[in-house]
mmCIF file of C-alpha atoms and ligand atoms in Angstrom:
data_model
loop_
_atom_site.group_PDB
_atom_site.id
_atom_site.type_symbol
_atom_site.label_atom_id
_atom_site.label_comp_id
_atom_site.label_asym_id
_atom_site.label_seq_id
_atom_site.Cartn_x
_atom_site.Cartn_y
_atom_site.Cartn_z
ATOM 1 C CA UNK A 1 14.402 -37.041 -26.372
ATOM 2 C CA UNK A 2 14.891 -35.630 -29.547
ATOM 3 C CA UNK A 3 12.272 -32.893 -30.756
ATOM 4 C CA UNK A 4 9.931 -33.721 -33.100
ATOM 5 C CA UNK A 5 10.731 -33.566 -36.698
ATOM 6 C CA UNK A 6 9.695 -34.735 -39.942
ATOM 7 C CA UNK A 7 11.146 -36.858 -42.654
ATOM 8 C CA UNK A 8 10.585 -37.956 -46.046
ATOM 9 C CA UNK A 9 9.919 -41.793 -46.801
ATOM 10 C CA UNK A 10 8.952 -43.633 -50.122
ATOM 11 C CA UNK A 11 7.983 -47.311 -50.910
ATOM 12 C CA UNK A 12 9.628 -47.811 -53.916
ATOM 13 C CA UNK A 13 8.006 -49.578 -57.299
ATOM 14 C CA UNK A 14 9.191 -53.093 -55.486
ATOM 15 C CA UNK A 15 7.409 -52.753 -52.871
ATOM 16 C CA UNK A 16 4.183 -51.856 -54.281
ATOM 17 C CA UNK A 17 4.956 -54.652 -56.809
ATOM 18 C CA UNK A 18 5.405 -57.060 -53.903
ATOM 19 C CA UNK A 19 1.750 -55.979 -52.137
ATOM 20 C CA UNK A 20 3.487 -54.953 -49.022
ATOM 21 C CA UNK A 21 2.122 -51.234 -48.863
ATOM 22 C CA UNK A 22 0.310 -51.921 -45.765
ATOM 23 C CA UNK A 23 3.096 -53.851 -44.219
ATOM 24 C CA UNK A 24 5.479 -51.316 -44.421
ATOM 25 C CA UNK A 25 2.761 -48.956 -42.803
ATOM 26 C CA UNK A 26 2.156 -50.747 -40.111
ATOM 27 C CA UNK A 27 5.643 -50.565 -39.418
ATOM 28 C CA UNK A 28 5.781 -46.976 -39.715
ATOM 29 C CA UNK A 29 2.772 -46.328 -37.462
ATOM 30 C CA UNK A 30 4.039 -49.253 -34.814
ATOM 31 C CA UNK A 31 7.130 -47.023 -34.782
ATOM 32 C CA UNK A 32 5.256 -43.920 -33.465
ATOM 33 C CA UNK A 33 5.766 -42.188 -36.877
ATOM 34 C CA UNK A 34 2.657 -40.611 -37.796
ATOM 35 C CA UNK A 35 1.638 -40.290 -41.598
ATOM 36 C CA UNK A 36 1.139 -36.495 -42.117
ATOM 37 C CA UNK A 37 1.161 -36.382 -45.704
ATOM 38 C CA UNK A 38 0.802 -39.118 -48.647
ATOM 39 C CA UNK A 39 0.816 -39.481 -52.280
ATOM 40 C CA UNK A 40 0.996 -42.506 -54.878
ATOM 41 C CA UNK A 41 2.514 -41.271 -58.344
ATOM 42 C CA UNK A 42 4.430 -42.642 -60.891
ATOM 43 C CA UNK A 43 7.571 -40.322 -61.526
ATOM 44 C CA UNK A 44 8.901 -39.556 -64.703
ATOM 45 C CA UNK A 45 12.317 -40.266 -65.156
ATOM 46 C CA UNK A 46 13.171 -36.328 -64.921
ATOM 47 C CA UNK A 47 11.755 -36.442 -61.628
ATOM 48 C CA UNK A 48 13.580 -39.091 -60.177
ATOM 49 C CA UNK A 49 16.753 -37.575 -61.810
ATOM 50 C CA UNK A 50 16.141 -33.902 -59.583
ATOM 51 C CA UNK A 51 14.945 -36.073 -56.860
ATOM 52 C CA UNK A 52 18.697 -38.186 -56.540
ATOM 53 C CA UNK A 53 20.569 -35.343 -57.859
ATOM 54 C CA UNK A 54 23.322 -35.520 -55.194
ATOM 55 C CA UNK A 55 23.904 -39.245 -56.768
ATOM 56 C CA UNK A 56 24.551 -37.576 -60.184
ATOM 57 C CA UNK A 57 27.762 -39.062 -61.486
ATOM 58 C CA UNK A 58 27.676 -42.269 -59.275
ATOM 59 C CA UNK A 59 27.940 -45.384 -61.341
ATOM 60 C CA UNK A 60 24.181 -46.633 -60.140
ATOM 61 C CA UNK A 61 22.369 -43.257 -61.135
ATOM 62 C CA UNK A 62 21.364 -44.185 -64.322
ATOM 63 C CA UNK A 63 19.712 -47.698 -63.169
ATOM 64 C CA UNK A 64 18.333 -46.102 -59.944
ATOM 65 C CA UNK A 65 16.657 -43.328 -62.164
ATOM 66 C CA UNK A 66 15.210 -46.147 -64.610
ATOM 67 C CA UNK A 67 14.231 -48.380 -61.699
ATOM 68 C CA UNK A 68 12.474 -45.491 -59.730
ATOM 69 C CA UNK A 69 10.507 -44.478 -63.039
ATOM 70 C CA UNK A 70 9.365 -47.966 -64.107
ATOM 71 C CA UNK A 71 6.332 -48.266 -61.694
ATOM 72 C CA UNK A 72 4.305 -46.202 -58.970
ATOM 73 C CA UNK A 73 5.962 -45.286 -55.681
ATOM 74 C CA UNK A 74 4.610 -43.593 -53.108
ATOM 75 C CA UNK A 75 5.815 -40.401 -50.900
ATOM 76 C CA UNK A 76 4.821 -39.852 -47.541
ATOM 77 C CA UNK A 77 5.459 -37.410 -44.777
ATOM 78 C CA UNK A 78 6.487 -38.721 -41.501
ATOM 79 C CA UNK A 79 6.470 -37.162 -38.046
ATOM 80 C CA UNK A 80 7.726 -37.846 -34.881
ATOM 81 C CA UNK A 81 10.434 -37.194 -32.191
ATOM 82 C CA UNK A 82 13.439 -38.152 -34.150
ATOM 83 C CA UNK A 83 11.631 -39.056 -37.569
ATOM 84 C CA UNK A 84 14.684 -39.017 -39.559
ATOM 85 C CA UNK A 85 16.622 -41.393 -37.436
ATOM 86 C CA UNK A 86 13.739 -43.502 -36.062
ATOM 87 C CA UNK A 87 12.497 -43.961 -40.110
ATOM 88 C CA UNK A 88 16.286 -45.146 -40.676
ATOM 89 C CA UNK A 89 16.473 -47.540 -38.223
ATOM 90 C CA UNK A 90 13.044 -49.332 -39.243
ATOM 91 C CA UNK A 91 14.307 -49.301 -42.681
ATOM 92 C CA UNK A 92 17.566 -50.803 -41.787
ATOM 93 C CA UNK A 93 20.783 -50.734 -43.978
ATOM 94 C CA UNK A 94 20.798 -49.690 -47.842
ATOM 95 C CA UNK A 95 21.513 -53.055 -48.918
ATOM 96 C CA UNK A 96 19.098 -55.683 -47.769
ATOM 97 C CA UNK A 97 21.918 -58.386 -47.223
ATOM 98 C CA UNK A 98 23.299 -55.991 -44.808
ATOM 99 C CA UNK A 99 19.935 -54.671 -42.944
ATOM 100 C CA UNK A 100 19.346 -56.081 -39.638
ATOM 101 C CA UNK A 101 16.806 -58.926 -39.024
ATOM 102 C CA UNK A 102 13.006 -57.592 -38.603
ATOM 103 C CA UNK A 103 13.706 -54.011 -40.588
ATOM 104 C CA UNK A 104 11.774 -53.446 -43.681
ATOM 105 C CA UNK A 105 14.624 -53.941 -45.923
ATOM 106 C CA UNK A 106 15.656 -57.062 -44.325
ATOM 107 C CA UNK A 107 11.744 -58.653 -44.970
ATOM 108 C CA UNK A 108 10.748 -56.819 -47.855
ATOM 109 C CA UNK A 109 13.855 -56.107 -50.247
ATOM 110 C CA UNK A 110 15.817 -57.459 -52.957
ATOM 111 C CA UNK A 111 19.236 -56.245 -53.663
ATOM 112 C CA UNK A 112 20.503 -52.658 -52.997
ATOM 113 C CA UNK A 113 18.615 -51.007 -56.051
ATOM 114 C CA UNK A 114 15.261 -53.017 -55.393
ATOM 115 C CA UNK A 115 15.474 -52.260 -51.325
ATOM 116 C CA UNK A 116 11.700 -51.312 -51.348
ATOM 117 C CA UNK A 117 11.870 -48.256 -49.098
ATOM 118 C CA UNK A 118 13.633 -44.628 -49.145
ATOM 119 C CA UNK A 119 13.878 -42.229 -46.118
ATOM 120 C CA UNK A 120 16.157 -39.024 -45.854
ATOM 121 C CA UNK A 121 19.432 -39.081 -44.402
ATOM 122 C CA UNK A 122 19.961 -35.538 -42.537
ATOM 123 C CA UNK A 123 17.922 -32.587 -41.749
ATOM 124 C CA UNK A 124 18.812 -30.692 -44.467
ATOM 125 C CA UNK A 125 18.040 -33.664 -46.899
ATOM 126 C CA UNK A 126 14.738 -34.125 -45.404
ATOM 127 C CA UNK A 127 13.854 -30.269 -45.948
ATOM 128 C CA UNK A 128 14.705 -30.974 -49.523
ATOM 129 C CA UNK A 129 12.895 -34.131 -49.993
ATOM 130 C CA UNK A 130 9.934 -33.259 -48.439
ATOM 131 C CA UNK A 131 9.252 -29.951 -50.380
ATOM 132 C CA UNK A 132 10.401 -31.943 -53.408
ATOM 133 C CA UNK A 133 7.117 -33.835 -53.139
ATOM 134 C CA UNK A 134 4.809 -31.904 -50.925
ATOM 135 C CA UNK A 135 3.380 -28.752 -50.392
ATOM 136 C CA UNK A 136 3.026 -27.042 -47.037
ATOM 137 C CA UNK A 137 -1.068 -27.235 -47.475
ATOM 138 C CA UNK A 138 -0.767 -30.958 -48.123
ATOM 139 C CA UNK A 139 0.912 -31.942 -44.769
ATOM 140 C CA UNK A 140 -2.130 -32.279 -42.049
ATOM 141 C CA UNK A 141 -2.339 -32.139 -38.494
ATOM 142 C CA UNK A 142 -4.108 -34.718 -36.125
ATOM 143 C CA UNK A 143 -3.839 -36.430 -32.748
ATOM 144 C CA UNK A 144 -3.251 -40.183 -32.028
ATOM 145 C CA UNK A 145 -5.950 -40.733 -29.078
HETATM 146 P P1 CMP B 1 18.205 -44.742 -51.623
HETATM 147 O O1 CMP B 1 17.928 -44.721 -49.748
HETATM 148 O O2 CMP B 1 16.904 -44.273 -51.795
HETATM 149 O O3 CMP B 1 18.875 -43.677 -51.945
HETATM 150 C C1 CMP B 1 20.005 -43.997 -52.911
HETATM 151 C C2 CMP B 1 19.599 -45.333 -53.860
HETATM 152 O O4 CMP B 1 20.328 -45.783 -54.579
HETATM 153 C C3 CMP B 1 19.887 -46.770 -52.553
HETATM 154 O O5 CMP B 1 18.533 -46.124 -51.557
HETATM 155 C C4 CMP B 1 19.828 -47.452 -53.524
HETATM 156 O O6 CMP B 1 18.323 -48.167 -53.877
HETATM 157 C C5 CMP B 1 20.557 -47.148 -54.719
HETATM 158 N N1 CMP B 1 21.426 -47.957 -54.888
HETATM 159 C C6 CMP B 1 21.994 -48.587 -55.961
HETATM 160 N N2 CMP B 1 22.983 -49.043 -56.004
HETATM 161 C C7 CMP B 1 23.723 -48.711 -54.842
HETATM 162 C C8 CMP B 1 24.634 -48.806 -54.327
HETATM 163 N N3 CMP B 1 25.995 -49.566 -54.943
HETATM 164 N N4 CMP B 1 25.360 -47.765 -53.216
HETATM 165 C C9 CMP B 1 24.427 -47.186 -52.746
HETATM 166 N N5 CMP B 1 23.092 -47.425 -53.277
HETATM 167 C C10 CMP B 1 22.866 -47.840 -54.191
#
């Protein structure tokens, strides 16, 4: 079994607007991913540009940054065995039309931009993305009973 790890999850502005925060969090906990940090914020465009810097120069970059700063979003620290891969499986493919049935993006996404959620794609990305939104003292510890 993969070692316990952490990943950064986001509920994007379209997920907030659709009123599916609770549905998405239920999928997270049902997948044995423990939420050990959570915050809601309305990001400035400059903050989004920094977060998605790896995509700078791509054709969708400007629209993505405009969308992600168009309304509030939720950032979460998820912890569990193989958390990065687990959350990516629960999310489904980037394009909701290609995402497997029953995944978050298939059920709650609209198109490749408005795809409801984000997740880190590697340990290196997770390290960067977690530290982008969370200080160490904003991450908690608790046990499920
Ligand atoms: P996300 O996992 O948050 O990472 C980058 C985001 O860019 C991606 O989800 C999509 O929402 C968005 N995006 C918009 N257009 C594209 C595209 N053509 N290909 C890939 N990602 C895209």
